[in-house]
CSV table of C-alpha atoms and ligand atoms in Angstrom, one decimal:
chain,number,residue,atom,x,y,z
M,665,UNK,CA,-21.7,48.2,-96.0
M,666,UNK,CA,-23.9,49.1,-99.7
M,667,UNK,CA,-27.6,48.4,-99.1
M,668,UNK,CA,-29.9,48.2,-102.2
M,669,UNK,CA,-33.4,49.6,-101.1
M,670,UNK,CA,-36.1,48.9,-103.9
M,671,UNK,CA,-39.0,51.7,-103.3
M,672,UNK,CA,-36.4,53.5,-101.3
M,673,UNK,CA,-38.5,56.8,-102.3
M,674,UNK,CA,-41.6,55.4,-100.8
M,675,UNK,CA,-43.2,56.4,-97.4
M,676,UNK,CA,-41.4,52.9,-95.8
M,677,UNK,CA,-38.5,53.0,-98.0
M,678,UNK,CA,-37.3,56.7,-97.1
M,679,UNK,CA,-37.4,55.9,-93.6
M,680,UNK,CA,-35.4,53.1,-94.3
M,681,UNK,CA,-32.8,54.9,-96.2
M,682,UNK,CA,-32.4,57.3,-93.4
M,683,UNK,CA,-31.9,54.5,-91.0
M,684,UNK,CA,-29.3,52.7,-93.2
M,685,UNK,CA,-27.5,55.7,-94.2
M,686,UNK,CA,-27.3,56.6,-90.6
M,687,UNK,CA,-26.0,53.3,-89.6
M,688,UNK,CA,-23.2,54.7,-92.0
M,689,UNK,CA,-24.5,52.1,-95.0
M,690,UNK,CA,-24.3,53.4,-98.5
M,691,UNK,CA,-27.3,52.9,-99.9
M,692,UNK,CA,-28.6,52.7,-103.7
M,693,UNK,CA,-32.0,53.6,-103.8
M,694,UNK,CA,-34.2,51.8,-106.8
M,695,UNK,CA,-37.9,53.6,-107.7
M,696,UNK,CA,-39.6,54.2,-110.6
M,697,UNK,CA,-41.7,56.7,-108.3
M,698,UNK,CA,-45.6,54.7,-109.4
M,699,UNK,CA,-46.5,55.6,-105.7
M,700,UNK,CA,-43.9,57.3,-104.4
M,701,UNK,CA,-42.1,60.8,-104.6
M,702,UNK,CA,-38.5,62.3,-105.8
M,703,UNK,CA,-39.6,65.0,-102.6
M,704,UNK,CA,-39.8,61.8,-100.0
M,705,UNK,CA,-36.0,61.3,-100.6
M,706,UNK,CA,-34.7,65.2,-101.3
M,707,UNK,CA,-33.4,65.5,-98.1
M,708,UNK,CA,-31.0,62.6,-98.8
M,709,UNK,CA,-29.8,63.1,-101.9
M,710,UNK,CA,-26.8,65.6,-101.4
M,711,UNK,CA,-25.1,62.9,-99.1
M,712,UNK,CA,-22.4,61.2,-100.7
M,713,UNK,CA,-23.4,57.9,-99.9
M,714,UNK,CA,-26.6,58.0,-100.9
M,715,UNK,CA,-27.6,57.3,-104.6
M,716,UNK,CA,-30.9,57.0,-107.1
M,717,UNK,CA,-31.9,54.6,-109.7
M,718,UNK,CA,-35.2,55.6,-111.3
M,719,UNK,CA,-36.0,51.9,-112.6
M,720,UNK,CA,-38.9,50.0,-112.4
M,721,UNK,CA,-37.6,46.6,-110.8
M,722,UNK,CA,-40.0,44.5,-112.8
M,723,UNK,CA,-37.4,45.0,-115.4
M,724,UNK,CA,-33.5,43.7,-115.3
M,725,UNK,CA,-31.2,46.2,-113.7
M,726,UNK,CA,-27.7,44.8,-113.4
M,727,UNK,CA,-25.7,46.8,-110.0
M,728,UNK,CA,-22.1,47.6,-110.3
M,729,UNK,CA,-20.4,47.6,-107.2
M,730,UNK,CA,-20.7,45.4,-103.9
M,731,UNK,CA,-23.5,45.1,-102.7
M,732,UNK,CA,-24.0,43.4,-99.1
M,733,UNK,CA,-27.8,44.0,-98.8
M,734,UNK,CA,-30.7,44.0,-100.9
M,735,UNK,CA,-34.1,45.0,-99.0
M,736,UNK,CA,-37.4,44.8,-101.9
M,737,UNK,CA,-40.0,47.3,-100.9
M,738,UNK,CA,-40.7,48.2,-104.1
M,739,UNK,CA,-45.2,47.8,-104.7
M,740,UNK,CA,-48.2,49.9,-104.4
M,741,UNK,CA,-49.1,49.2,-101.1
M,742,UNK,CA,-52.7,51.9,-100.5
M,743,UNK,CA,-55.9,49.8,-101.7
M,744,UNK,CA,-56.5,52.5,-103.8
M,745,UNK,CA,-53.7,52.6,-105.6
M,746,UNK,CA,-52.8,49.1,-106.0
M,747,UNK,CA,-56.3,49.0,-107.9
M,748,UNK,CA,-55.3,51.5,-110.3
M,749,UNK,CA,-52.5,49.4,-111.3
M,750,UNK,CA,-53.5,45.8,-110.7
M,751,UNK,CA,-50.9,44.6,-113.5
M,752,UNK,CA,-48.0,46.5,-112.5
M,753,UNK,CA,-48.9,45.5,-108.9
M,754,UNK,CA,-48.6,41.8,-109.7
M,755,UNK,CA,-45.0,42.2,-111.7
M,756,UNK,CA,-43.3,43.9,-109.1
M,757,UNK,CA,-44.4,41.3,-106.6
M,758,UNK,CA,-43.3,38.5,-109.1
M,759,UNK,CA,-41.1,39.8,-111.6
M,760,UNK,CA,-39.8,42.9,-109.6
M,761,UNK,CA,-39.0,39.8,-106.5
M,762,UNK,CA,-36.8,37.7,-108.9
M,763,UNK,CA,-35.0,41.0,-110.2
M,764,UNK,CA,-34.3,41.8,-106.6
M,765,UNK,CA,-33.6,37.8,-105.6
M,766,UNK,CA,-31.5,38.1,-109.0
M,767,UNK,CA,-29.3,40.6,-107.3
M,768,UNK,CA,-29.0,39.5,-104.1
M,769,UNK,CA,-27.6,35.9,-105.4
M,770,UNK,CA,-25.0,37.5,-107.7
M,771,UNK,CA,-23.9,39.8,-105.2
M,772,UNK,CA,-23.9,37.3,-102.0
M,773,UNK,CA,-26.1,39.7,-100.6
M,774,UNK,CA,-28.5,39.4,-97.8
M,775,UNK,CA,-32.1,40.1,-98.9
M,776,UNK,CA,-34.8,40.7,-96.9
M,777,UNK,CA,-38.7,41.2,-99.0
M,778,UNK,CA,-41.7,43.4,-97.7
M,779,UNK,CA,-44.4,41.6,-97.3
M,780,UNK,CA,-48.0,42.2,-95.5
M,781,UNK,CA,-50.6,40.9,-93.3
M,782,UNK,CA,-52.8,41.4,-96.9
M,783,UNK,CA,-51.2,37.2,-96.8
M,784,UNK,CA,-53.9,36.4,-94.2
M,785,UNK,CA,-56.9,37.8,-96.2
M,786,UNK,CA,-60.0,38.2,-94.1
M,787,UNK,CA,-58.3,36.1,-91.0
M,788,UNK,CA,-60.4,33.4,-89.6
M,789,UNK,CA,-57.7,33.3,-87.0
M,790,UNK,CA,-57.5,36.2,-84.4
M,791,UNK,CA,-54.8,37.9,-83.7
M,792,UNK,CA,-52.7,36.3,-86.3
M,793,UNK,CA,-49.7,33.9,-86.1
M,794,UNK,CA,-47.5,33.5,-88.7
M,795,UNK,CA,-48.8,29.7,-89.2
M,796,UNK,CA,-51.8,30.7,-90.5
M,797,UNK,CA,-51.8,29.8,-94.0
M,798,UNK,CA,-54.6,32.5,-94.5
M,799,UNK,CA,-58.3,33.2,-96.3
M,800,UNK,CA,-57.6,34.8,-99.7
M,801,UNK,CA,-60.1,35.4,-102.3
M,802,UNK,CA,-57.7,34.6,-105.3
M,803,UNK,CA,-59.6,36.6,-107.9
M,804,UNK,CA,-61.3,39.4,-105.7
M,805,UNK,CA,-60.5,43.1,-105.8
M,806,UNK,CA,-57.4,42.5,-103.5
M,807,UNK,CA,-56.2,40.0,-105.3
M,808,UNK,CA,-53.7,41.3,-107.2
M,809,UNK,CA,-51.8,42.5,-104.1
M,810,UNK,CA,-52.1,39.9,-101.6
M,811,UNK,CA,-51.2,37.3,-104.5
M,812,UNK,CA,-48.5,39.3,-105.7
M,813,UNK,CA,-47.3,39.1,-102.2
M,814,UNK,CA,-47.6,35.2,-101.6
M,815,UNK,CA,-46.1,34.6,-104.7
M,816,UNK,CA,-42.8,36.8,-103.6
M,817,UNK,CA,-42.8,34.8,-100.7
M,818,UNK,CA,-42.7,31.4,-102.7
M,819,UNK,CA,-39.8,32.9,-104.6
M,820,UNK,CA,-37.9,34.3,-101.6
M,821,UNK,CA,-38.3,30.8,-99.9
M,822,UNK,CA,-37.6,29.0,-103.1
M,823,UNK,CA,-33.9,31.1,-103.8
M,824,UNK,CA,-33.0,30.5,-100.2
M,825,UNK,CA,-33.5,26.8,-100.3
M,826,UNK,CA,-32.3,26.4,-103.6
M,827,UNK,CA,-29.6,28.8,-103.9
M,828,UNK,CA,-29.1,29.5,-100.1
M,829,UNK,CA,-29.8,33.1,-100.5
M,830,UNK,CA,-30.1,34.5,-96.9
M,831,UNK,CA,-33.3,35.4,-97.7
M,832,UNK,CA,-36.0,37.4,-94.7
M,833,UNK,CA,-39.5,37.9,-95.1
M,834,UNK,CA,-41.0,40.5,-92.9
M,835,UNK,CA,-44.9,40.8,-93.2
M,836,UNK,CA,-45.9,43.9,-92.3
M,837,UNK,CA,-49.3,45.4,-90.5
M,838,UNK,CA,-50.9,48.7,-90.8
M,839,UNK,CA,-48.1,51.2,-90.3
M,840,UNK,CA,-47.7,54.8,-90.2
M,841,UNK,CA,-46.0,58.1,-90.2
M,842,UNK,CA,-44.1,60.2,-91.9
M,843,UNK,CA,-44.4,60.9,-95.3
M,844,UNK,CA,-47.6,58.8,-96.2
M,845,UNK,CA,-48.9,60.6,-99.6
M,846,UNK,CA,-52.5,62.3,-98.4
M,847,UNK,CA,-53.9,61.0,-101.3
M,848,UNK,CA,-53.1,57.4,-101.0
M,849,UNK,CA,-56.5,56.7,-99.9
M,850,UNK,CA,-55.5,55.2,-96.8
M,851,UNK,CA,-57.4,55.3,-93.7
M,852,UNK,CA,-55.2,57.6,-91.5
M,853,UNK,CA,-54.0,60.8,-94.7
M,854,UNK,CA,-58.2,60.1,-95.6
M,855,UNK,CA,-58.9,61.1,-92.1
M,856,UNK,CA,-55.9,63.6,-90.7
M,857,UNK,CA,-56.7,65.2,-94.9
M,858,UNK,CA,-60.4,65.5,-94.6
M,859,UNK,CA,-59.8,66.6,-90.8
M,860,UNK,CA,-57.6,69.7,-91.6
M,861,UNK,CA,-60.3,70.6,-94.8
M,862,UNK,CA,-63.1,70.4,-92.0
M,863,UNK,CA,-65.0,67.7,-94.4
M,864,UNK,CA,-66.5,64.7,-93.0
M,865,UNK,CA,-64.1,61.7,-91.9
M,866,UNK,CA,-65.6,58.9,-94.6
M,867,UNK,CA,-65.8,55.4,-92.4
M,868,UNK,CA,-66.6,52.9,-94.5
M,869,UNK,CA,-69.4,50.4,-93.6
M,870,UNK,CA,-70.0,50.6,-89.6
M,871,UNK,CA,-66.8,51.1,-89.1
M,872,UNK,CA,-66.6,47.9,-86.8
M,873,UNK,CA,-63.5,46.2,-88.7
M,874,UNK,CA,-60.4,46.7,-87.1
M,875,UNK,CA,-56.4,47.2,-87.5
M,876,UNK,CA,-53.6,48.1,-85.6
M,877,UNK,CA,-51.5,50.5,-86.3
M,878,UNK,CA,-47.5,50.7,-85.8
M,879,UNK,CA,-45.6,53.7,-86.0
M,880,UNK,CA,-42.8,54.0,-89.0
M,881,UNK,CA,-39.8,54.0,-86.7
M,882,UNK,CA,-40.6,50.5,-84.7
M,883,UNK,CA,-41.1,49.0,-87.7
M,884,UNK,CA,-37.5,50.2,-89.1
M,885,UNK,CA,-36.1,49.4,-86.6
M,886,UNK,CA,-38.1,45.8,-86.7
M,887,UNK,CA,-36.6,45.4,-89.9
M,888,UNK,CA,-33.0,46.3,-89.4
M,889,UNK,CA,-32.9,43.4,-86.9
M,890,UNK,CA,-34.8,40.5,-89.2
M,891,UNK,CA,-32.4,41.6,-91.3
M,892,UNK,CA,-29.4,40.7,-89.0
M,893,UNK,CA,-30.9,37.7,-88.1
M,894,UNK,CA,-30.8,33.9,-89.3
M,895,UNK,CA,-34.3,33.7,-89.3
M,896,UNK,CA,-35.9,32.9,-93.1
M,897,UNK,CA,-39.4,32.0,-92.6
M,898,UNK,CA,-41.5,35.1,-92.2
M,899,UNK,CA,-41.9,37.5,-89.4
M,900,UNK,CA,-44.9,39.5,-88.3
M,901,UNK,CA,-43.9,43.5,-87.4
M,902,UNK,CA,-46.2,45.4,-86.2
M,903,UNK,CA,-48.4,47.0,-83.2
M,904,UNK,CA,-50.9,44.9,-81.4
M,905,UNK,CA,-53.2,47.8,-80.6
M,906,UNK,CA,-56.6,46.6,-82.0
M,907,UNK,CA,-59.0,49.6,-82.6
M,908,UNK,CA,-62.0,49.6,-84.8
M,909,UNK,CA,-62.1,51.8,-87.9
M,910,UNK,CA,-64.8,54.2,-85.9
M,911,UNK,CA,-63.0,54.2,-83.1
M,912,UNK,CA,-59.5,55.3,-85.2
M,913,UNK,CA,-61.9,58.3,-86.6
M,914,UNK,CA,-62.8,59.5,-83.2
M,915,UNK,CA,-59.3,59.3,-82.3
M,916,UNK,CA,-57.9,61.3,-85.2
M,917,UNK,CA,-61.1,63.9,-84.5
M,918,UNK,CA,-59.4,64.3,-80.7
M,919,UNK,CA,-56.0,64.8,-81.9
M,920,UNK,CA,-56.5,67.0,-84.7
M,921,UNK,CA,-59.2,69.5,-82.5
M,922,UNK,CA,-61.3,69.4,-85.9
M,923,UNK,CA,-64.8,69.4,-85.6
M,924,UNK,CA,-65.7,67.0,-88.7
M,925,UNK,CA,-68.7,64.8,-88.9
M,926,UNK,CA,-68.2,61.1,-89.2
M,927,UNK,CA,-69.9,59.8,-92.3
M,928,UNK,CA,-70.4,55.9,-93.5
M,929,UNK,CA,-69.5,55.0,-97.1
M,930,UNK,CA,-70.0,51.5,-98.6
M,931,UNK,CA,-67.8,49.2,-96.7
M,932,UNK,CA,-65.1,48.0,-100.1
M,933,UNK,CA,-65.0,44.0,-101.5
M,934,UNK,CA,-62.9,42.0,-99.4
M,935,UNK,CA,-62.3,44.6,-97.0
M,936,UNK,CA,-60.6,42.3,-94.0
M,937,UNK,CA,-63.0,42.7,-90.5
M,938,UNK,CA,-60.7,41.9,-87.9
M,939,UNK,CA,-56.2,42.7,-87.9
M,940,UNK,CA,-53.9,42.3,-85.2
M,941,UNK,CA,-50.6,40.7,-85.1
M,942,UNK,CA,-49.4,37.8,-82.9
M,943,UNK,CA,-45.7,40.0,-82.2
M,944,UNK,CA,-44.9,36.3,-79.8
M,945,UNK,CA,-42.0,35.4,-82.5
M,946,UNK,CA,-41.0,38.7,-83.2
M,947,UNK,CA,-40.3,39.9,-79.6
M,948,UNK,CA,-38.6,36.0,-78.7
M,949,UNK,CA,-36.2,36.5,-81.8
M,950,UNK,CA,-35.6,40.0,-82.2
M,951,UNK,CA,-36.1,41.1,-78.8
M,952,UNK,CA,-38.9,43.5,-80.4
M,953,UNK,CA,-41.6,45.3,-79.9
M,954,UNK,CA,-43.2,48.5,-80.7
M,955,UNK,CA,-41.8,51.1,-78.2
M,956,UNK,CA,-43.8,54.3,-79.5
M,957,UNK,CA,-47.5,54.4,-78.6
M,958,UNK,CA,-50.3,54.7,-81.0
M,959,UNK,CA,-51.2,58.0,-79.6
M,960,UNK,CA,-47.7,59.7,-79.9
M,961,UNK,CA,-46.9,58.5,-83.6
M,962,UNK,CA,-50.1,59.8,-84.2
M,963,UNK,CA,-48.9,63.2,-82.5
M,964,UNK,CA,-45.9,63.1,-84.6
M,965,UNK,CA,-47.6,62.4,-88.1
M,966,UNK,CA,-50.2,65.0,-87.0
M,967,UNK,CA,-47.5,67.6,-86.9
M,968,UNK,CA,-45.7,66.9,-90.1
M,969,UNK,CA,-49.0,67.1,-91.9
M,970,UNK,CA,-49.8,70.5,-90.1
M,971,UNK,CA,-46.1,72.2,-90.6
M,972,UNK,CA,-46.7,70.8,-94.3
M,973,UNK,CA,-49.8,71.9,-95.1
M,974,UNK,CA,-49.0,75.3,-93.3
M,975,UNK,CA,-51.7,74.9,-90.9
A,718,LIG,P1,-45.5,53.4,-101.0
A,718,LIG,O1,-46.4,53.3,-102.1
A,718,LIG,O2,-45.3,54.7,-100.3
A,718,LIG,O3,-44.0,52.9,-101.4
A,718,LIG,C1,-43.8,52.0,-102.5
A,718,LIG,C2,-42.6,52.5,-103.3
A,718,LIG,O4,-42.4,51.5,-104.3
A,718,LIG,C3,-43.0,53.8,-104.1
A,718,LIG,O5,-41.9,54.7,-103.9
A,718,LIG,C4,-43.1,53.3,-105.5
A,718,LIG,O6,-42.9,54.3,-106.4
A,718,LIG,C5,-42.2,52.2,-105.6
A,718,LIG,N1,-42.4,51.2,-106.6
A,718,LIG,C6,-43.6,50.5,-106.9
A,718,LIG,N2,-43.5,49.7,-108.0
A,718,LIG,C7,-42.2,49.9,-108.4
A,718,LIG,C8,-41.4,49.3,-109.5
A,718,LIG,N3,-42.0,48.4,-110.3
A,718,LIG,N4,-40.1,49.7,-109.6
A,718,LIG,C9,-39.6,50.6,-108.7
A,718,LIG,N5,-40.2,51.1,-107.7
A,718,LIG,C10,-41.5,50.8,-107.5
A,718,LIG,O7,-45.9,52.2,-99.9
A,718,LIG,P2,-45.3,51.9,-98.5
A,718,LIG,O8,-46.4,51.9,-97.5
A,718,LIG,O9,-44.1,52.6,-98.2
A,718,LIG,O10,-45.0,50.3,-98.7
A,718,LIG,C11,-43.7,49.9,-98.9
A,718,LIG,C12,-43.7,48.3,-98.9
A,718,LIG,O11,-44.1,47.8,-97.7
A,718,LIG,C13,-44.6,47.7,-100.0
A,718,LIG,O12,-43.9,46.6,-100.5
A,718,LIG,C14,-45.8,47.3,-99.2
A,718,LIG,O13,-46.5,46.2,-99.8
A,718,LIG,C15,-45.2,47.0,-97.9
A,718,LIG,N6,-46.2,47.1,-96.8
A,718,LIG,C16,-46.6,48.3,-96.3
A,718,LIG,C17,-47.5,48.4,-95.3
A,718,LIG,C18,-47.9,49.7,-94.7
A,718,LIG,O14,-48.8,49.7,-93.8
A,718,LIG,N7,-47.4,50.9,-95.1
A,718,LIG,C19,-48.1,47.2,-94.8
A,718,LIG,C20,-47.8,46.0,-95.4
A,718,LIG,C21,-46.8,45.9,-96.4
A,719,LIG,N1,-61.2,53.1,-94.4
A,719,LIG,C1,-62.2,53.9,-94.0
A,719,LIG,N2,-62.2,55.2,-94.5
A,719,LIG,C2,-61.3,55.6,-95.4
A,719,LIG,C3,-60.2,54.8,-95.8
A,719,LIG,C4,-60.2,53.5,-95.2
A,719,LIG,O1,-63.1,53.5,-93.2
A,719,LIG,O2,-61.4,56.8,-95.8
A,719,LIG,C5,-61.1,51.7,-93.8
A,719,LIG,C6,-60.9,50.6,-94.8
A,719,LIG,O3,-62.2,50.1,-95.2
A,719,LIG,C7,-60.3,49.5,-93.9
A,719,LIG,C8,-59.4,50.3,-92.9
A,719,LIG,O4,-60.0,51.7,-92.9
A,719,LIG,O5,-61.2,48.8,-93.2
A,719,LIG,C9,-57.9,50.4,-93.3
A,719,LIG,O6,-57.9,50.8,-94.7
A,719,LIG,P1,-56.5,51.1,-95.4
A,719,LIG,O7,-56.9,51.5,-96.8
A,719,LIG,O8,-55.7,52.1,-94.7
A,719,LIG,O9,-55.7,49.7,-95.4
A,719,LIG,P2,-56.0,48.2,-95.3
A,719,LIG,O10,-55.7,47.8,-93.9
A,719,LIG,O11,-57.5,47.9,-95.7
A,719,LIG,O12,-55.1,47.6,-96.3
């Protein structure tokens, strides 16, 4: 088996190319490193079977070789970063999605697309099934990922109807791990980062909004089975342990023993106040569901972060 991984060098995307290469996949990993890092792969890349393409997917790339799987991760995914790059966020989710599509149809290669809870907006549904059509702003400061996003869907849906691609759309809620950059602005390296410095954890507005957070290896392995399945219309992965945004800062404060104050910072635009996935269609098809608790991926990331930061 050859599995094309687009943002293989990604914090998802290496974790994926571990798992495929140790399901004994080749796999042909695609990045033009915007978000990610040539480090988050290094310990791949004296394995035979395990290849770069610095590209940026948004453009053509022709693949020589069989390919039997084609998984598009590629996007900034942090708030913060996708803002920095709003236009190059929107081609990868539209232009970058028919490259990979592109692919996967020449190829006869099952495709499976990254995409996100971001679909759902701020949810006036609670948790959230994947029949909920959503509450985007269209032109808000989010916009340019969670539209990107809905539009890769419409393609993925459109080549699999039209060209009966066997096409998977996973959309993904808050996960972590591993390998998260701790300057990607998101909410957990913000808080384990300004934990280890001993500066205040920054919660933005009261802190009363909430996600759940799934650790890296359920959602792989999440994946990995969408991807074996017949299933096309999308799929929420993820862990459907609601917490508020305080109540995540208190934890992290437990975990790491630092004694950092809890600050408030202006709550962003369009900041979503309530996450949590309905898992129902997940666990009935995939026989799925998070097996590692909140507490002891948090353990795990905790540690990495400390061995790497020589703490
Ligand atoms: P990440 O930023 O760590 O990884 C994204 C990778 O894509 C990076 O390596 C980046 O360099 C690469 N990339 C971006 N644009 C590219 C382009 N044009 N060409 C080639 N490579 C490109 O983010 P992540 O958290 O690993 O997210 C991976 C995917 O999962 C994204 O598609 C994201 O939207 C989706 N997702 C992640 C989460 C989460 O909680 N981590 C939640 C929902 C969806
Ligand atoms: N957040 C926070 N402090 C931070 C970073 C994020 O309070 O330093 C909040 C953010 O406003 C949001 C939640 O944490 O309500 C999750 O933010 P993140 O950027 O991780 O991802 P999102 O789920 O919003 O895409």
């Amino acid at each position: 088996m050859r599995t094309l991984i687009t943002g293989g060098a990604g914090f998802i995307g290496s974790h994926l190319c571990e798992r495929f290469l140790a399901e004994g996949h080749a796999v042909v990993c695609v990045d033009n490193f915007i978000t990610g890092r040539p480090d988050n792969v290094r310990h791949l890349v004296d394995n035979p079977k395990f290849r770069v393409i610095v590209h940026d997917v948004s453009r053509p790339l022709h693949v020589d070789g069989l390919l039997d799987n084609v998984l598009h991760f590629a996007s900034p995914a942090s708030p913060v970063d996708y803002q920095k790059s709003p236009i190059q966020t929107l081609k990868v989710g539209s232009l970058g999605t028919h490259v990979a599509l592109g692919i996967a149809k020449a190829h006869g290669a099952r495709y499976l697309i990254a995409s996100t809870s971001e679909v759902y907006g701020d949810p006036e549904v609670h948790p959230q099934t994947e029949d909920y059509w959503g509450h985007v702003n269209p032109v808000g400061e989010r916009s340019m990922y969670d539209e990107s996003k809905r539009f890769a869907e419409a393609m993925t849906m459109a080549y699999h109807r039209e060209h009966n691609v066997q096409t998977h759309i996973v959309r993904i809620f808050n996960t972590f791990g591993e390998r998260m950059r701790l300057d990607d602005g998101r909410v957990l390296p913000n808080f384990v980062g300004q934990a280890f410095r001993g500066e205040p954890l920054t919660v933005y507005g009261d802190g009363s909004q909430t996600r759940s957070f799934c650790y890296v290896s359920d959602l792989v392995d999440g994946i990995y089975r969408l991807l074996h399945s017949d299933y096309h219309l999308p799929v929420n992965l993820g862990n459907p342990g609601e917490m508020t945004i305080l109540e995540f800062a208190e934890e992290i404060l437990r975990l790491t023993g630092s004694h950092s104050r809890i600050v408030h910072r202006p709550l962003p635009a369009d900041d979503p106040k309530q996450r949590k996935p309905d898992i129902s269609l997940a666990r009935r098809l995939l026989g799925w569901e998070p097996q590692v608790s909140r507490e002891e991926g948090l353990r795990r990331t905790i540690e990495h972060y400390k061995k790497k930061l020589g703490k």
